[in-house]
PDB file of N, CA, C and O in Angstrom:
ATOM      1  N   MET A   1      -0.627  37.404 -12.631  1.00 56.00           N
ATOM      2  CA  MET A   1       0.611  36.721 -12.312  1.00 56.00           C
ATOM      3  C   MET A   1       0.435  35.823 -11.086  1.00 56.00           C
ATOM      4  O   MET A   1       0.898  34.696 -11.097  1.00 56.00           O
ATOM      5  N   LYS A   2      -0.237  36.338 -10.026  1.00 59.00           N
ATOM      6  CA  LYS A   2      -0.448  35.535  -8.832  1.00 59.00           C
ATOM      7  C   LYS A   2      -1.300  34.314  -9.143  1.00 59.00           C
ATOM      8  O   LYS A   2      -1.073  33.237  -8.607  1.00 59.00           O
ATOM      9  N   PHE A   3      -2.299  34.461 -10.027  1.00 55.00           N
ATOM     10  CA  PHE A   3      -3.168  33.353 -10.390  1.00 55.00           C
ATOM     11  C   PHE A   3      -2.363  32.252 -11.058  1.00 55.00           C
ATOM     12  O   PHE A   3      -2.565  31.073 -10.773  1.00 55.00           O
ATOM     13  N   MET A   4      -1.439  32.634 -11.935  1.00 56.00           N
ATOM     14  CA  MET A   4      -0.612  31.639 -12.626  1.00 56.00           C
ATOM     15  C   MET A   4       0.265  30.883 -11.636  1.00 56.00           C
ATOM     16  O   MET A   4       0.425  29.674 -11.742  1.00 56.00           O
ATOM     17  N   LYS A   5       0.821  31.597 -10.659  1.00 61.00           N
ATOM     18  CA  LYS A   5       1.673  30.947  -9.659  1.00 61.00           C
ATOM     19  C   LYS A   5       0.857  29.971  -8.823  1.00 61.00           C
ATOM     20  O   LYS A   5       1.294  28.856  -8.549  1.00 61.00           O
ATOM     21  N   LYS A   6      -0.351  30.401  -8.423  1.00 63.00           N
ATOM     22  CA  LYS A   6      -1.210  29.527  -7.635  1.00 63.00           C
ATOM     23  C   LYS A   6      -1.640  28.309  -8.448  1.00 63.00           C
ATOM     24  O   LYS A   6      -1.698  27.196  -7.937  1.00 63.00           O
ATOM     25  N   SER A   7      -1.949  28.531  -9.731  1.00 64.00           N
ATOM     26  CA  SER A   7      -2.346  27.423 -10.593  1.00 64.00           C
ATOM     27  C   SER A   7      -1.195  26.437 -10.779  1.00 64.00           C
ATOM     28  O   SER A   7      -1.388  25.226 -10.744  1.00 64.00           O
ATOM     29  N   LEU A   8      -0.008  26.963 -10.967  1.00 59.00           N
ATOM     30  CA  LEU A   8       1.170  26.113 -11.137  1.00 59.00           C
ATOM     31  C   LEU A   8       1.439  25.334  -9.853  1.00 59.00           C
ATOM     32  O   LEU A   8       1.702  24.129  -9.892  1.00 59.00           O
ATOM     33  N   LEU A   9       1.345  25.996  -8.709  1.00 58.00           N
ATOM     34  CA  LEU A   9       1.548  25.333  -7.427  1.00 58.00           C
ATOM     35  C   LEU A   9       0.501  24.231  -7.227  1.00 58.00           C
ATOM     36  O   LEU A   9       0.828  23.125  -6.807  1.00 58.00           O
ATOM     37  N   ALA A  10      -0.743  24.521  -7.556  1.00 63.00           N
ATOM     38  CA  ALA A  10      -1.808  23.523  -7.422  1.00 63.00           C
ATOM     39  C   ALA A  10      -1.538  22.332  -8.329  1.00 63.00           C
ATOM     40  O   ALA A  10      -1.722  21.178  -7.923  1.00 63.00           O
ATOM     41  N   ALA A  11      -1.081  22.581  -9.543  1.00 64.00           N
ATOM     42  CA  ALA A  11      -0.775  21.493 -10.478  1.00 64.00           C
ATOM     43  C   ALA A  11       0.379  20.635  -9.967  1.00 64.00           C
ATOM     44  O   ALA A  11       0.334  19.407 -10.053  1.00 64.00           O
ATOM     45  N   VAL A  12       1.387  21.267  -9.417  1.00 61.00           N
ATOM     46  CA  VAL A  12       2.534  20.539  -8.871  1.00 61.00           C
ATOM     47  C   VAL A  12       2.089  19.691  -7.683  1.00 61.00           C
ATOM     48  O   VAL A  12       2.452  18.513  -7.572  1.00 61.00           O
ATOM     49  N   LEU A  13       1.297  20.267  -6.788  1.00 59.00           N
ATOM     50  CA  LEU A  13       0.812  19.518  -5.620  1.00 59.00           C
ATOM     51  C   LEU A  13      -0.072  18.351  -6.040  1.00 59.00           C
ATOM     52  O   LEU A  13       0.018  17.256  -5.472  1.00 59.00           O
ATOM     53  N   LEU A  14      -0.907  18.553  -7.037  1.00 65.00           N
ATOM     54  CA  LEU A  14      -1.763  17.484  -7.535  1.00 65.00           C
ATOM     55  C   LEU A  14      -0.922  16.361  -8.144  1.00 65.00           C
ATOM     56  O   LEU A  14      -1.184  15.182  -7.901  1.00 65.00           O
ATOM     57  N   ALA A  15       0.102  16.727  -8.902  1.00 67.00           N
ATOM     58  CA  ALA A  15       0.992  15.731  -9.498  1.00 67.00           C
ATOM     59  C   ALA A  15       1.720  14.928  -8.422  1.00 67.00           C
ATOM     60  O   ALA A  15       1.864  13.711  -8.521  1.00 67.00           O
ATOM     61  N   GLN A  16       2.157  15.609  -7.375  1.00 65.00           N
ATOM     62  CA  GLN A  16       2.834  14.909  -6.272  1.00 65.00           C
ATOM     63  C   GLN A  16       1.883  13.964  -5.557  1.00 65.00           C
ATOM     64  O   GLN A  16       2.252  12.838  -5.224  1.00 65.00           O
ATOM     65  N   ALA A  17       0.663  14.401  -5.343  1.00 63.00           N
ATOM     66  CA  ALA A  17      -0.325  13.544  -4.679  1.00 63.00           C
ATOM     67  C   ALA A  17      -0.603  12.303  -5.524  1.00 63.00           C
ATOM     68  O   ALA A  17      -0.693  11.191  -5.001  1.00 63.00           O
ATOM     69  N   ALA A  18      -0.711  12.487  -6.817  1.00 61.00           N
ATOM     70  CA  ALA A  18      -0.942  11.354  -7.712  1.00 61.00           C
ATOM     71  C   ALA A  18       0.246  10.400  -7.684  1.00 61.00           C
ATOM     72  O   ALA A  18       0.080   9.181  -7.683  1.00 61.00           O
ATOM     73  N   MET A  19       1.438  10.944  -7.646  1.00 60.00           N
ATOM     74  CA  MET A  19       2.647  10.122  -7.610  1.00 60.00           C
ATOM     75  C   MET A  19       2.692   9.300  -6.325  1.00 60.00           C
ATOM     76  O   MET A  19       2.987   8.106  -6.342  1.00 60.00           O
ATOM     77  N   PHE A  20       2.371   9.892  -5.198  1.00 55.00           N
ATOM     78  CA  PHE A  20       2.365   9.169  -3.927  1.00 55.00           C
ATOM     79  C   PHE A  20       1.280   8.096  -3.921  1.00 55.00           C
ATOM     80  O   PHE A  20       1.470   7.022  -3.372  1.00 55.00           O
ATOM     81  N   SER A  21       0.144   8.392  -4.520  1.00 55.00           N
ATOM     82  CA  SER A  21      -0.943   7.421  -4.605  1.00 55.00           C
ATOM     83  C   SER A  21      -0.515   6.206  -5.414  1.00 55.00           C
ATOM     84  O   SER A  21      -0.758   5.073  -5.030  1.00 55.00           O
ATOM     85  N   VAL A  22       0.156   6.431  -6.544  1.00 54.00           N
ATOM     86  CA  VAL A  22       0.648   5.339  -7.382  1.00 54.00           C
ATOM     87  C   VAL A  22       1.709   4.548  -6.630  1.00 54.00           C
ATOM     88  O   VAL A  22       1.721   3.318  -6.658  1.00 54.00           O
ATOM     89  N   ALA A  23       2.590   5.217  -5.913  1.00 58.00           N
ATOM     90  CA  ALA A  23       3.636   4.539  -5.151  1.00 58.00           C
ATOM     91  C   ALA A  23       3.023   3.670  -4.063  1.00 58.00           C
ATOM     92  O   ALA A  23       3.454   2.540  -3.842  1.00 58.00           O
ATOM     93  N   ALA A  24       1.988   4.158  -3.386  1.00 62.00           N
ATOM     94  CA  ALA A  24       1.335   3.372  -2.332  1.00 62.00           C
ATOM     95  C   ALA A  24       0.676   2.143  -2.933  1.00 62.00           C
ATOM     96  O   ALA A  24       0.753   1.055  -2.369  1.00 62.00           O
ATOM     97  N   GLU A  25       0.018   2.282  -4.071  1.00 65.00           N
ATOM     98  CA  GLU A  25      -0.610   1.139  -4.729  1.00 65.00           C
ATOM     99  C   GLU A  25       0.453   0.148  -5.176  1.00 65.00           C
ATOM    100  O   GLU A  25       0.291  -1.051  -5.030  1.00 65.00           O
ATOM    101  N   SER A  26       1.544   0.649  -5.677  1.00 84.00           N
ATOM    102  CA  SER A  26       2.633  -0.207  -6.110  1.00 84.00           C
ATOM    103  C   SER A  26       3.196  -0.994  -4.933  1.00 84.00           C
ATOM    104  O   SER A  26       3.483  -2.184  -5.051  1.00 84.00           O
ATOM    105  N   ASP A  27       3.338  -0.348  -3.772  1.00 89.00           N
ATOM    106  CA  ASP A  27       3.824  -1.036  -2.575  1.00 89.00           C
ATOM    107  C   ASP A  27       2.865  -2.139  -2.160  1.00 89.00           C
ATOM    108  O   ASP A  27       3.284  -3.233  -1.794  1.00 89.00           O
ATOM    109  N   LYS A  28       1.572  -1.874  -2.229  1.00 89.00           N
ATOM    110  CA  LYS A  28       0.569  -2.876  -1.879  1.00 89.00           C
ATOM    111  C   LYS A  28       0.656  -4.055  -2.834  1.00 89.00           C
ATOM    112  O   LYS A  28       0.637  -5.210  -2.408  1.00 89.00           O
ATOM    113  N   GLU A  29       0.753  -3.782  -4.121  1.00 89.00           N
ATOM    114  CA  GLU A  29       0.862  -4.847  -5.120  1.00 89.00           C
ATOM    115  C   GLU A  29       2.141  -5.651  -4.910  1.00 89.00           C
ATOM    116  O   GLU A  29       2.130  -6.869  -5.045  1.00 89.00           O
ATOM    117  N   THR A  30       3.216  -4.973  -4.564  1.00 90.00           N
ATOM    118  CA  THR A  30       4.483  -5.658  -4.310  1.00 90.00           C
ATOM    119  C   THR A  30       4.352  -6.590  -3.115  1.00 90.00           C
ATOM    120  O   THR A  30       4.788  -7.746  -3.178  1.00 90.00           O
ATOM    121  N   ARG A  31       3.738  -6.120  -2.042  1.00 91.00           N
ATOM    122  CA  ARG A  31       3.549  -6.970  -0.852  1.00 91.00           C
ATOM    123  C   ARG A  31       2.683  -8.182  -1.180  1.00 91.00           C
ATOM    124  O   ARG A  31       2.955  -9.300  -0.736  1.00 91.00           O
ATOM    125  N   GLU A  32       1.631  -7.977  -1.976  1.00 90.00           N
ATOM    126  CA  GLU A  32       0.769  -9.091  -2.381  1.00 90.00           C
ATOM    127  C   GLU A  32       1.541 -10.091  -3.235  1.00 90.00           C
ATOM    128  O   GLU A  32       1.376 -11.307  -3.080  1.00 90.00           O
ATOM    129  N   ASP A  33       2.373  -9.591  -4.134  1.00 90.00           N
ATOM    130  CA  ASP A  33       3.183 -10.462  -4.989  1.00 90.00           C
ATOM    131  C   ASP A  33       4.154 -11.288  -4.148  1.00 90.00           C
ATOM    132  O   ASP A  33       4.303 -12.495  -4.355  1.00 90.00           O
ATOM    133  N   ILE A  34       4.776 -10.665  -3.186  1.00 91.00           N
ATOM    134  CA  ILE A  34       5.711 -11.361  -2.290  1.00 91.00           C
ATOM    135  C   ILE A  34       4.977 -12.460  -1.525  1.00 91.00           C
ATOM    136  O   ILE A  34       5.464 -13.595  -1.415  1.00 91.00           O
ATOM    137  N   ALA A  35       3.794 -12.145  -1.022  1.00 92.00           N
ATOM    138  CA  ALA A  35       3.011 -13.132  -0.274  1.00 92.00           C
ATOM    139  C   ALA A  35       2.644 -14.329  -1.152  1.00 92.00           C
ATOM    140  O   ALA A  35       2.704 -15.480  -0.700  1.00 92.00           O
ATOM    141  N   LYS A  36       2.300 -14.078  -2.405  1.00 90.00           N
ATOM    142  CA  LYS A  36       1.968 -15.174  -3.316  1.00 90.00           C
ATOM    143  C   LYS A  36       3.193 -16.043  -3.595  1.00 90.00           C
ATOM    144  O   LYS A  36       3.083 -17.277  -3.636  1.00 90.00           O
ATOM    145  N   HIS A  37       4.343 -15.421  -3.791  1.00 90.00           N
ATOM    146  CA  HIS A  37       5.563 -16.203  -4.007  1.00 90.00           C
ATOM    147  C   HIS A  37       5.873 -17.083  -2.794  1.00 90.00           C
ATOM    148  O   HIS A  37       6.256 -18.249  -2.945  1.00 90.00           O
ATOM    149  N   ARG A  38       5.702 -16.528  -1.603  1.00 93.00           N
ATOM    150  CA  ARG A  38       5.953 -17.317  -0.389  1.00 93.00           C
ATOM    151  C   ARG A  38       4.961 -18.469  -0.268  1.00 93.00           C
ATOM    152  O   ARG A  38       5.331 -19.573   0.134  1.00 93.00           O
ATOM    153  N   ALA A  39       3.707 -18.221  -0.599  1.00 92.00           N
ATOM    154  CA  ALA A  39       2.697 -19.279  -0.547  1.00 92.00           C
ATOM    155  C   ALA A  39       3.019 -20.377  -1.558  1.00 92.00           C
ATOM    156  O   ALA A  39       2.891 -21.571  -1.244  1.00 92.00           O
ATOM    157  N   MET A  40       3.450 -19.999  -2.756  1.00 90.00           N
ATOM    158  CA  MET A  40       3.824 -21.001  -3.756  1.00 90.00           C
ATOM    159  C   MET A  40       5.043 -21.787  -3.297  1.00 90.00           C
ATOM    160  O   MET A  40       5.102 -23.011  -3.457  1.00 90.00           O
ATOM    161  N   ALA A  41       6.010 -21.101  -2.710  1.00 92.00           N
ATOM    162  CA  ALA A  41       7.210 -21.778  -2.214  1.00 92.00           C
ATOM    163  C   ALA A  41       6.844 -22.775  -1.114  1.00 92.00           C
ATOM    164  O   ALA A  41       7.356 -23.905  -1.097  1.00 92.00           O
ATOM    165  N   ALA A  42       5.946 -22.384  -0.219  1.00 94.00           N
ATOM    166  CA  ALA A  42       5.518 -23.284   0.854  1.00 94.00           C
ATOM    167  C   ALA A  42       4.784 -24.491   0.274  1.00 94.00           C
ATOM    168  O   ALA A  42       4.981 -25.627   0.740  1.00 94.00           O
ATOM    169  N   ALA A  43       3.966 -24.278  -0.742  1.00 93.00           N
ATOM    170  CA  ALA A  43       3.251 -25.381  -1.379  1.00 93.00           C
ATOM    171  C   ALA A  43       4.228 -26.349  -2.031  1.00 93.00           C
ATOM    172  O   ALA A  43       4.071 -27.572  -1.937  1.00 93.00           O
ATOM    173  N   HIS A  44       5.262 -25.824  -2.682  1.00 92.00           N
ATOM    174  CA  HIS A  44       6.269 -26.675  -3.315  1.00 92.00           C
ATOM    175  C   HIS A  44       7.101 -27.415  -2.267  1.00 92.00           C
ATOM    176  O   HIS A  44       7.466 -28.580  -2.471  1.00 92.00           O
ATOM    177  N   GLU A  45       7.394 -26.768  -1.161  1.00 95.00           N
ATOM    178  CA  GLU A  45       8.128 -27.432  -0.085  1.00 95.00           C
ATOM    179  C   GLU A  45       7.289 -28.586   0.470  1.00 95.00           C
ATOM    180  O   GLU A  45       7.810 -29.677   0.722  1.00 95.00           O
ATOM    181  N   SER A  46       5.994 -28.357   0.616  1.00 95.00           N
ATOM    182  CA  SER A  46       5.104 -29.427   1.075  1.00 95.00           C
ATOM    183  C   SER A  46       5.059 -30.573   0.075  1.00 95.00           C
ATOM    184  O   SER A  46       5.016 -31.748   0.468  1.00 95.00           O
ATOM    185  N   ALA A  47       5.075 -30.244  -1.208  1.00 93.00           N
ATOM    186  CA  ALA A  47       5.085 -31.288  -2.242  1.00 93.00           C
ATOM    187  C   ALA A  47       6.365 -32.109  -2.165  1.00 93.00           C
ATOM    188  O   ALA A  47       6.335 -33.340  -2.308  1.00 93.00           O
ATOM    189  N   ALA A  48       7.480 -31.455  -1.908  1.00 95.00           N
ATOM    190  CA  ALA A  48       8.750 -32.174  -1.777  1.00 95.00           C
ATOM    191  C   ALA A  48       8.709 -33.094  -0.557  1.00 95.00           C
ATOM    192  O   ALA A  48       9.138 -34.258  -0.623  1.00 95.00           O
ATOM    193  N   LYS A  49       8.167 -32.597   0.551  1.00 97.00           N
ATOM    194  CA  LYS A  49       8.064 -33.422   1.761  1.00 97.00           C
ATOM    195  C   LYS A  49       7.098 -34.584   1.542  1.00 97.00           C
ATOM    196  O   LYS A  49       7.310 -35.680   2.065  1.00 97.00           O
ATOM    197  N   CYS A  50       6.062 -34.350   0.779  1.00 96.00           N
ATOM    198  CA  CYS A  50       5.107 -35.397   0.427  1.00 96.00           C
ATOM    199  C   CYS A  50       5.826 -36.535  -0.302  1.00 96.00           C
ATOM    200  O   CYS A  50       5.661 -37.708   0.030  1.00 96.00           O
ATOM    201  N   ARG A  51       6.659 -36.166  -1.283  1.00 96.00           N
ATOM    202  CA  ARG A  51       7.407 -37.178  -2.034  1.00 96.00           C
ATOM    203  C   ARG A  51       8.423 -37.877  -1.145  1.00 96.00           C
ATOM    204  O   ARG A  51       8.621 -39.083  -1.228  1.00 96.00           O
ATOM    205  N   GLU A  52       9.071 -37.124  -0.241  1.00 97.00           N
ATOM    206  CA  GLU A  52      10.030 -37.723   0.698  1.00 97.00           C
ATOM    207  C   GLU A  52       9.352 -38.744   1.610  1.00 97.00           C
ATOM    208  O   GLU A  52       9.978 -39.715   2.028  1.00 97.00           O
ATOM    209  N   ALA A  53       8.084 -38.500   1.897  1.00 98.00           N
ATOM    210  CA  ALA A  53       7.329 -39.404   2.763  1.00 98.00           C
ATOM    211  C   ALA A  53       6.911 -40.682   2.039  1.00 98.00           C
ATOM    212  O   ALA A  53       6.290 -41.556   2.628  1.00 98.00           O
ATOM    213  N   GLY A  54       7.255 -40.756   0.765  1.00 98.00           N
ATOM    214  CA  GLY A  54       6.970 -41.970   0.005  1.00 98.00           C
ATOM    215  C   GLY A  54       5.632 -41.979  -0.703  1.00 98.00           C
ATOM    216  O   GLY A  54       5.237 -42.981  -1.280  1.00 98.00           O
ATOM    217  N   LYS A  55       4.937 -40.858  -0.673  1.00 97.00           N
ATOM    218  CA  LYS A  55       3.652 -40.787  -1.372  1.00 97.00           C
ATOM    219  C   LYS A  55       3.903 -40.670  -2.870  1.00 97.00           C
ATOM    220  O   LYS A  55       4.933 -40.159  -3.310  1.00 97.00           O
ATOM    221  N   GLY A  56       2.958 -41.109  -3.637  1.00 95.00           N
ATOM    222  CA  GLY A  56       3.089 -41.091  -5.092  1.00 95.00           C
ATOM    223  C   GLY A  56       3.001 -39.691  -5.686  1.00 95.00           C
ATOM    224  O   GLY A  56       2.458 -38.763  -5.072  1.00 95.00           O
ATOM    225  N   GLU A  57       3.517 -39.587  -6.904  1.00 92.00           N
ATOM    226  CA  GLU A  57       3.520 -38.296  -7.592  1.00 92.00           C
ATOM    227  C   GLU A  57       2.111 -37.756  -7.787  1.00 92.00           C
ATOM    228  O   GLU A  57       1.866 -36.565  -7.592  1.00 92.00           O
ATOM    229  N   ALA A  58       1.174 -38.625  -8.139  1.00 93.00           N
ATOM    230  CA  ALA A  58      -0.203 -38.175  -8.367  1.00 93.00           C
ATOM    231  C   ALA A  58      -0.811 -37.600  -7.086  1.00 93.00           C
ATOM    232  O   ALA A  58      -1.480 -36.558  -7.119  1.00 93.00           O
ATOM    233  N   VAL A  59      -0.572 -38.253  -5.961  1.00 96.00           N
ATOM    234  CA  VAL A  59      -1.097 -37.782  -4.676  1.00 96.00           C
ATOM    235  C   VAL A  59      -0.498 -36.428  -4.325  1.00 96.00           C
ATOM    236  O   VAL A  59      -1.209 -35.488  -3.939  1.00 96.00           O
ATOM    237  N   CYS A  60       0.823 -36.330  -4.464  1.00 94.00           N
ATOM    238  CA  CYS A  60       1.507 -35.080  -4.108  1.00 94.00           C
ATOM    239  C   CYS A  60       1.128 -33.939  -5.052  1.00 94.00           C
ATOM    240  O   CYS A  60       0.975 -32.794  -4.608  1.00 94.00           O
ATOM    241  N   ASN A  61       0.958 -34.241  -6.336  1.00 91.00           N
ATOM    242  CA  ASN A  61       0.531 -33.209  -7.287  1.00 91.00           C
ATOM    243  C   ASN A  61      -0.873 -32.730  -6.958  1.00 91.00           C
ATOM    244  O   ASN A  61      -1.175 -31.539  -7.085  1.00 91.00           O
ATOM    245  N   LYS A  62      -1.739 -33.615  -6.520  1.00 93.00           N
ATOM    246  CA  LYS A  62      -3.105 -33.229  -6.141  1.00 93.00           C
ATOM    247  C   LYS A  62      -3.066 -32.293  -4.930  1.00 93.00           C
ATOM    248  O   LYS A  62      -3.768 -31.273  -4.897  1.00 93.00           O
ATOM    249  N   GLU A  63      -2.232 -32.627  -3.943  1.00 94.00           N
ATOM    250  CA  GLU A  63      -2.075 -31.752  -2.775  1.00 94.00           C
ATOM    251  C   GLU A  63      -1.512 -30.395  -3.190  1.00 94.00           C
ATOM    252  O   GLU A  63      -1.936 -29.356  -2.674  1.00 94.00           O
ATOM    253  N   LEU A  64      -0.555 -30.417  -4.115  1.00 92.00           N
ATOM    254  CA  LEU A  64       0.045 -29.171  -4.618  1.00 92.00           C
ATOM    255  C   LEU A  64      -1.015 -28.309  -5.289  1.00 92.00           C
ATOM    256  O   LEU A  64      -1.089 -27.101  -5.052  1.00 92.00           O
ATOM    257  N   GLN A  65      -1.845 -28.927  -6.115  1.00 91.00           N
ATOM    258  CA  GLN A  65      -2.905 -28.181  -6.794  1.00 91.00           C
ATOM    259  C   GLN A  65      -3.872 -27.554  -5.796  1.00 91.00           C
ATOM    260  O   GLN A  65      -4.280 -26.401  -5.951  1.00 91.00           O
ATOM    261  N   THR A  66      -4.204 -28.296  -4.768  1.00 92.00           N
ATOM    262  CA  THR A  66      -5.114 -27.777  -3.738  1.00 92.00           C
ATOM    263  C   THR A  66      -4.481 -26.599  -2.997  1.00 92.00           C
ATOM    264  O   THR A  66      -5.122 -25.572  -2.775  1.00 92.00           O
ATOM    265  N   ALA A  67      -3.214 -26.744  -2.631  1.00 91.00           N
ATOM    266  CA  ALA A  67      -2.517 -25.681  -1.889  1.00 91.00           C
ATOM    267  C   ALA A  67      -2.348 -24.414  -2.722  1.00 91.00           C
ATOM    268  O   ALA A  67      -2.312 -23.310  -2.186  1.00 91.00           O
ATOM    269  N   CYS A  68      -2.251 -24.574  -4.032  1.00 88.00           N
ATOM    270  CA  CYS A  68      -1.979 -23.422  -4.902  1.00 88.00           C
ATOM    271  C   CYS A  68      -3.232 -22.796  -5.504  1.00 88.00           C
ATOM    272  O   CYS A  68      -3.122 -21.806  -6.225  1.00 88.00           O
ATOM    273  N   LYS A  69      -4.364 -23.357  -5.212  1.00 88.00           N
ATOM    274  CA  LYS A  69      -5.597 -22.827  -5.810  1.00 88.00           C
ATOM    275  C   LYS A  69      -5.761 -21.343  -5.492  1.00 88.00           C
ATOM    276  O   LYS A  69      -5.705 -20.928  -4.339  1.00 88.00           O
ATOM    277  N   GLY A  70      -5.891 -20.557  -6.525  1.00 87.00           N
ATOM    278  CA  GLY A  70      -6.105 -19.124  -6.364  1.00 87.00           C
ATOM    279  C   GLY A  70      -4.841 -18.273  -6.241  1.00 87.00           C
ATOM    280  O   GLY A  70      -4.930 -17.056  -6.197  1.00 87.00           O
ATOM    281  N   ILE A  71      -3.664 -18.911  -6.188  1.00 86.00           N
ATOM    282  CA  ILE A  71      -2.438 -18.105  -6.071  1.00 86.00           C
ATOM    283  C   ILE A  71      -1.484 -18.278  -7.235  1.00 86.00           C
ATOM    284  O   ILE A  71      -0.572 -17.494  -7.397  1.00 86.00           O
ATOM    285  N   ALA A  72      -1.683 -19.319  -8.034  1.00 83.00           N
ATOM    286  CA  ALA A  72      -0.733 -19.575  -9.116  1.00 83.00           C
ATOM    287  C   ALA A  72      -1.475 -19.980 -10.385  1.00 83.00           C
ATOM    288  O   ALA A  72      -2.632 -20.389 -10.340  1.00 83.00           O
ATOM    289  N   ILE A  73      -0.777 -19.881 -11.477  1.00 81.00           N
ATOM    290  CA  ILE A  73      -1.336 -20.228 -12.778  1.00 81.00           C
ATOM    291  C   ILE A  73      -0.865 -21.623 -13.153  1.00 81.00           C
ATOM    292  O   ILE A  73       0.292 -21.980 -12.954  1.00 81.00           O
ATOM    293  N   GLY A  74      -1.753 -22.394 -13.681  1.00 79.00           N
ATOM    294  CA  GLY A  74      -1.376 -23.688 -14.211  1.00 79.00           C
ATOM    295  C   GLY A  74      -1.547 -24.826 -13.231  1.00 79.00           C
ATOM    296  O   GLY A  74      -1.754 -24.642 -12.030  1.00 79.00           O
ATOM    297  N   LYS A  75      -1.452 -26.002 -13.774  1.00 77.00           N
ATOM    298  CA  LYS A  75      -1.691 -27.239 -13.035  1.00 77.00           C
ATOM    299  C   LYS A  75      -0.632 -27.506 -11.971  1.00 77.00           C
ATOM    300  O   LYS A  75      -0.885 -28.189 -10.991  1.00 77.00           O
ATOM    301  N   PHE A  76       0.557 -26.976 -12.154  1.00 76.00           N
ATOM    302  CA  PHE A  76       1.677 -27.275 -11.256  1.00 76.00           C
ATOM    303  C   PHE A  76       2.125 -26.062 -10.457  1.00 76.00           C
ATOM    304  O   PHE A  76       3.299 -25.883 -10.196  1.00 76.00           O
ATOM    305  N   CYS A  77       1.179 -25.220 -10.097  1.00 82.00           N
ATOM    306  CA  CYS A  77       1.460 -24.082  -9.210  1.00 82.00           C
ATOM    307  C   CYS A  77       2.506 -23.142  -9.782  1.00 82.00           C
ATOM    308  O   CYS A  77       3.413 -22.706  -9.099  1.00 82.00           O
ATOM    309  N   GLY A  78       2.401 -22.854 -11.047  1.00 75.00           N
ATOM    310  CA  GLY A  78       3.301 -21.899 -11.670  1.00 75.00           C
ATOM    311  C   GLY A  78       4.686 -22.434 -11.978  1.00 75.00           C
ATOM    312  O   GLY A  78       5.554 -21.707 -12.415  1.00 75.00           O
ATOM    313  N   MET A  79       4.906 -23.748 -11.766  1.00 66.00           N
ATOM    314  CA  MET A  79       6.238 -24.300 -12.017  1.00 66.00           C
ATOM    315  C   MET A  79       6.078 -25.759 -12.442  1.00 66.00           C
ATOM    316  O   MET A  79       5.280 -26.493 -11.881  1.00 66.00           O
ATOM    317  N   LYS A  80       6.827 -26.151 -13.409  1.00 62.00           N
ATOM    318  CA  LYS A  80       6.873 -27.549 -13.810  1.00 62.00           C
ATOM    319  C   LYS A  80       8.290 -27.876 -14.209  1.00 62.00           C
ATOM    320  O   LYS A  80       8.949 -27.105 -14.870  1.00 62.00           O
ATOM    321  N   HIS A  81       8.738 -29.015 -13.774  1.00 59.00           N
ATOM    322  CA  HIS A  81      10.071 -29.464 -14.174  1.00 59.00           C
ATOM    323  C   HIS A  81       9.922 -30.784 -14.916  1.00 59.00           C
ATOM    324  O   HIS A  81       8.843 -31.371 -14.945  1.00 59.00           O
ATOM    325  N   GLU A  82      10.987 -31.204 -15.509  1.00 59.00           N
ATOM    326  CA  GLU A  82      10.891 -32.424 -16.319  1.00 59.00           C
ATOM    327  C   GLU A  82      10.979 -33.672 -15.462  1.00 59.00           C
ATOM    328  O   GLU A  82      11.685 -33.704 -14.451  1.00 59.00           O
ATOM    329  N   HIS A  83      10.204 -34.664 -15.812  1.00 50.00           N
ATOM    330  CA  HIS A  83      10.306 -36.044 -15.339  1.00 50.00           C
ATOM    331  C   HIS A  83       9.148 -36.828 -15.855  1.00 50.00           C
ATOM    332  O   HIS A  83       8.395 -36.456 -16.652  1.00 50.00           O
TER     333      HIS A  83
END
């Protein structure tokens, strides 16, 4: 009987440890995701300022692509609008 209680307690503790490990990894992934969104937002803000400065769309899109390299999917930093 004592062995079963100890085994059950060990299983519960192991499950809790695994749950905390997954939660910590999830928090890390969430922080990384937030950082990528902020980086993409900053790149898009720079692209808007580039256009406000009178630079051409091709120039500003090239700067956007450079700023977004490695953080977003696609040619337009994860976002494209019509025009």
